[in-house]
XYZ file of C-alpha atoms in Angstrom:
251
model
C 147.696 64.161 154.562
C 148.007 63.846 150.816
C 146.737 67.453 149.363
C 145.271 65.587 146.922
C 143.488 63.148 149.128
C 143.807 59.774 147.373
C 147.869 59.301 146.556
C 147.830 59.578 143.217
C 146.302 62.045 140.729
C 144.356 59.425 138.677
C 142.687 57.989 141.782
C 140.706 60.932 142.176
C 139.024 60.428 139.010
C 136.901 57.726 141.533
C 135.581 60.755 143.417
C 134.871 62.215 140.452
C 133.312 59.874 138.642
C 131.340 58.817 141.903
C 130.016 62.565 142.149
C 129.352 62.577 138.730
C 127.126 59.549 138.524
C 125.050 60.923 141.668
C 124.036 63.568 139.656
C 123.422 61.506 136.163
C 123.509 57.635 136.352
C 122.973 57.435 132.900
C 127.194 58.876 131.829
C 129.076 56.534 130.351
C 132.504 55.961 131.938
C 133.955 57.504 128.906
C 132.380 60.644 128.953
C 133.234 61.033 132.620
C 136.626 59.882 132.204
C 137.404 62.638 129.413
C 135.522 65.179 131.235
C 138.028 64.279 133.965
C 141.399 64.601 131.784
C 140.029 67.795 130.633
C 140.104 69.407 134.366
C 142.879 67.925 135.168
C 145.639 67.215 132.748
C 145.261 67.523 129.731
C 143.058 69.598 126.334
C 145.521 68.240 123.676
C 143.276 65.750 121.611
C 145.648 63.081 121.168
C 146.979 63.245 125.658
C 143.085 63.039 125.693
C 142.500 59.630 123.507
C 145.874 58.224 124.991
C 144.870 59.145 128.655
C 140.821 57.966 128.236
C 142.344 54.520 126.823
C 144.875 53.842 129.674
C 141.787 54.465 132.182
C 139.000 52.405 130.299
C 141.765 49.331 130.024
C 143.030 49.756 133.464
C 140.919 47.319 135.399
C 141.073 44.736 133.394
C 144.892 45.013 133.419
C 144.984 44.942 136.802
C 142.830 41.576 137.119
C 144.615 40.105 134.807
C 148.115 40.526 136.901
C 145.993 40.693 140.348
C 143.088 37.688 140.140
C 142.418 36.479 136.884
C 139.364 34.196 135.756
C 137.731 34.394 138.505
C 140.654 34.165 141.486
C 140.038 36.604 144.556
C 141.457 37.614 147.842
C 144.990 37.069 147.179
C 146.686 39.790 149.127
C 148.953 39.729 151.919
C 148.099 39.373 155.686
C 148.467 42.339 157.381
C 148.276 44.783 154.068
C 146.774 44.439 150.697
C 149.642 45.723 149.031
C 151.050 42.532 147.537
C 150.615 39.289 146.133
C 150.274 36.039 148.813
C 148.485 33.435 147.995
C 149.838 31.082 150.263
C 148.070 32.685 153.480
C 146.564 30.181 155.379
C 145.473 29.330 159.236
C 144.521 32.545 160.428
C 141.396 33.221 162.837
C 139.331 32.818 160.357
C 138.969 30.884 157.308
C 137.599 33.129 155.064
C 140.509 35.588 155.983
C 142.840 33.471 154.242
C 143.723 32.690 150.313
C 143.880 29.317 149.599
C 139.981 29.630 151.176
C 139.104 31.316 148.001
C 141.923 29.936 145.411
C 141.374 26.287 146.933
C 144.100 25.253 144.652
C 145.700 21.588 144.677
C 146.742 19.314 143.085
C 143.808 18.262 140.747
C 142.889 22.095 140.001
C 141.717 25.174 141.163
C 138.766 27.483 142.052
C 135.895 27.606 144.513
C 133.224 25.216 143.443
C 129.810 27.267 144.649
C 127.455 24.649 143.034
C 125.331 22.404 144.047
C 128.430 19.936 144.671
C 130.277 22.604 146.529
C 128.837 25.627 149.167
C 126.240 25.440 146.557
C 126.289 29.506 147.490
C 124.690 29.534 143.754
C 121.557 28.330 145.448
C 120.656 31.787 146.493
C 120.686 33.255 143.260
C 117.299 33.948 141.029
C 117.276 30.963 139.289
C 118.146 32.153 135.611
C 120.857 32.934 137.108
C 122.254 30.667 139.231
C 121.571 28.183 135.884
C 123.781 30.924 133.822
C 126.718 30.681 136.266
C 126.281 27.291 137.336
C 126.891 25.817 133.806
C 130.329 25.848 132.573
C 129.301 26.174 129.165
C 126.931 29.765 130.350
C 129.659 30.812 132.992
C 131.707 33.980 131.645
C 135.501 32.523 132.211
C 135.944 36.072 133.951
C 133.873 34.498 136.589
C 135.299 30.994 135.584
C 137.280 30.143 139.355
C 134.759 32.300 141.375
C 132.135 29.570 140.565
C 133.862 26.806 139.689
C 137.211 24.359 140.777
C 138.179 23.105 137.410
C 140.861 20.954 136.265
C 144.591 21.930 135.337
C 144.063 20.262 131.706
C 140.499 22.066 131.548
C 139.668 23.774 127.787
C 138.724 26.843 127.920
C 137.507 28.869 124.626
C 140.658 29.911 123.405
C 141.782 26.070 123.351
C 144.327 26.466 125.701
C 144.233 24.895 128.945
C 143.517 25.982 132.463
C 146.869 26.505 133.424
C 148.435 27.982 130.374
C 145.056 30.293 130.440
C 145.867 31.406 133.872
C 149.493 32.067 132.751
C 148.807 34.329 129.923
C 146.426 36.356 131.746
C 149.063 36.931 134.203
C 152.075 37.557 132.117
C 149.595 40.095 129.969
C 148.837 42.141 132.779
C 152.260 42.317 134.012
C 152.539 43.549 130.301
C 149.780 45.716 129.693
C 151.072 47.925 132.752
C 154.325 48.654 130.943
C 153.034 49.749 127.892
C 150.846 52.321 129.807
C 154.335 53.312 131.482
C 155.072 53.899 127.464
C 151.816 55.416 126.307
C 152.246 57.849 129.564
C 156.155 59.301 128.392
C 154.828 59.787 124.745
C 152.695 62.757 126.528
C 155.693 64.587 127.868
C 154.848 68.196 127.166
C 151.093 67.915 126.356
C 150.625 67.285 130.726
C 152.257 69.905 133.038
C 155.903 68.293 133.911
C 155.485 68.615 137.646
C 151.879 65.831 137.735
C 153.595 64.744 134.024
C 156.601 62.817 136.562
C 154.378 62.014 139.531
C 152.640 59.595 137.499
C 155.316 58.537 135.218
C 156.743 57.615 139.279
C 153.770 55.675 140.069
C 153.502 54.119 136.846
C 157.445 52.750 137.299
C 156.464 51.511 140.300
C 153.232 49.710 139.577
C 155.224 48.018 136.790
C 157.639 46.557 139.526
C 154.708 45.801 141.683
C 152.661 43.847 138.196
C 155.652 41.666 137.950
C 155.755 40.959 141.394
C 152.241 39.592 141.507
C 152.438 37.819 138.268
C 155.884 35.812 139.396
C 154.602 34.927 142.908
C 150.985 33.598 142.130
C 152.460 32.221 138.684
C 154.976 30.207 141.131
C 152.963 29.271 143.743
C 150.169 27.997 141.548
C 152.803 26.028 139.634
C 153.866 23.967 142.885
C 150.362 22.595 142.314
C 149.391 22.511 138.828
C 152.952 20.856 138.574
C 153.239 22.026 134.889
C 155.975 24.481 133.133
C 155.161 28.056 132.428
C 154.272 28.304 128.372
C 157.645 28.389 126.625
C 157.022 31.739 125.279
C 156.738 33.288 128.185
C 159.604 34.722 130.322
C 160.676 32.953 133.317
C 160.472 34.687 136.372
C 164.641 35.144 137.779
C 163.561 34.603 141.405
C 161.803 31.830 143.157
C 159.030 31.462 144.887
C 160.484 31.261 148.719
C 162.175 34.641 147.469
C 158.576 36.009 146.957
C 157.144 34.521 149.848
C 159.735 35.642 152.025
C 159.218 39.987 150.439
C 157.865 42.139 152.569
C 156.147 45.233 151.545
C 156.437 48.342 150.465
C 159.588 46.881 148.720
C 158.226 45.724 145.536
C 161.314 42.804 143.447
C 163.834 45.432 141.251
């Protein structure tokens, strides 16, 4: 019932983009996202380079607070609105998250080698050596391949679990400072879509932080380490997480 069909005004930029590409495969995402802002919010050359920026990062932000290195399917039962890692003994195994986190107490990650579901097996060989090898395997694949050790090095030096941590904490971050980038453009977007999205941007802040504190927490009853000391602790704990029920995202 939404008149324009997806929610929220930057979503239809995906119906755009999708159109787009079915007519030339060969545009880059940047030319079809400022294309986009152009039609729909914006001809001011710096709301343009802001705008483009916040919508070339924005995936990776949201991995980064959502699934990190790898992680996957750790949504809610019922919805896929929020965070809930936890989910376990449903009908099916493969409906729940610890099926794909398979965290314990040694580490964490689905191990699809040969020593695992050895689902790498069906993969062209090239590359089911690339992702098979840890020292081949992009670490934005790293979990989706792999079950690896709490104290495991990754190439920043820091381990697993600290790894994990930052990614989290930086998406949670990343997603306010869009929220900041966004109210710099007051006046260059017209103020009626200027303070839908500013809304939506408020609330996917809430909504980062949310994700970030309940997987950082859960994860933690396993990894049984303490969150980097220069990182912010969350204020609530993990039953109060578990126990949230959407749409109501932590204030």
């Amino acid at each position: 019932t939404d008149r324009n069909w997806t929610g929220t005004i930057f979503l239809q930029s995906n119906w755009y983009a999708f159109g787009r590409l079915a007519w030339d495969h060969e545009l880059t995402s940047a030319a079809i996202a400022e294309e986009w802002i152009k039609m729909t919010l914006s001809h001011n050359p710096v709301a343009i380079k802001s705008i483009k920026k916040m919508m070339l990062d924005s995936r990776e932000i949201c991995v980064n607070y959502m699934t990190p290195l790898g992680l996957h399917h750790m949504m809610g039962w019922g919805h896929h609105y929020g965070p809930a890692p936890w989910i376990k003994d449903k009908p099916r195994e493969e409906w729940t998250s610890v099926y794909y986190h398979r965290a314990d107490k040694e580490g964490i990650g689905f191990d699809r080698t040969k020593s695992g579901s050895d689902a790498l097996g069906q993969y062209f060989e090239p590359v089911q050596h690339h992702f098979g090898d840890l020292k081949n395997c992009p670490e934005e694949f790293l979990l989706w391949f792999h079950h690896l050790p709490w104290d495991y090095k990754l190439k920043s030096g820091k381990t697993l679990w600290d790894e994990l941590c930052y990614h989290y904490y930086e998406g949670a971050r990343a997603v306010s400072d869009m929220g900041t980038t966004w109210r710099k453009l007051e006046g260059q977007v017209n103020p009626k879509v200027f303070n839908q999205i500013d809304q939506m941007l408020k609330i996917q802040e809430k909504e980062a932080i949310w994700w970030r504190n309940a997987c950082v927490l859960y994860f933690q009853t396993f990894s049984d380490r303490p969150i980097p000391g220069d990182l912010e602790m969350p204020e609530k704990t993990l039953e109060y997480y578990q126990n949230l029920q959407f749409p109501f995202a932590p204030m």
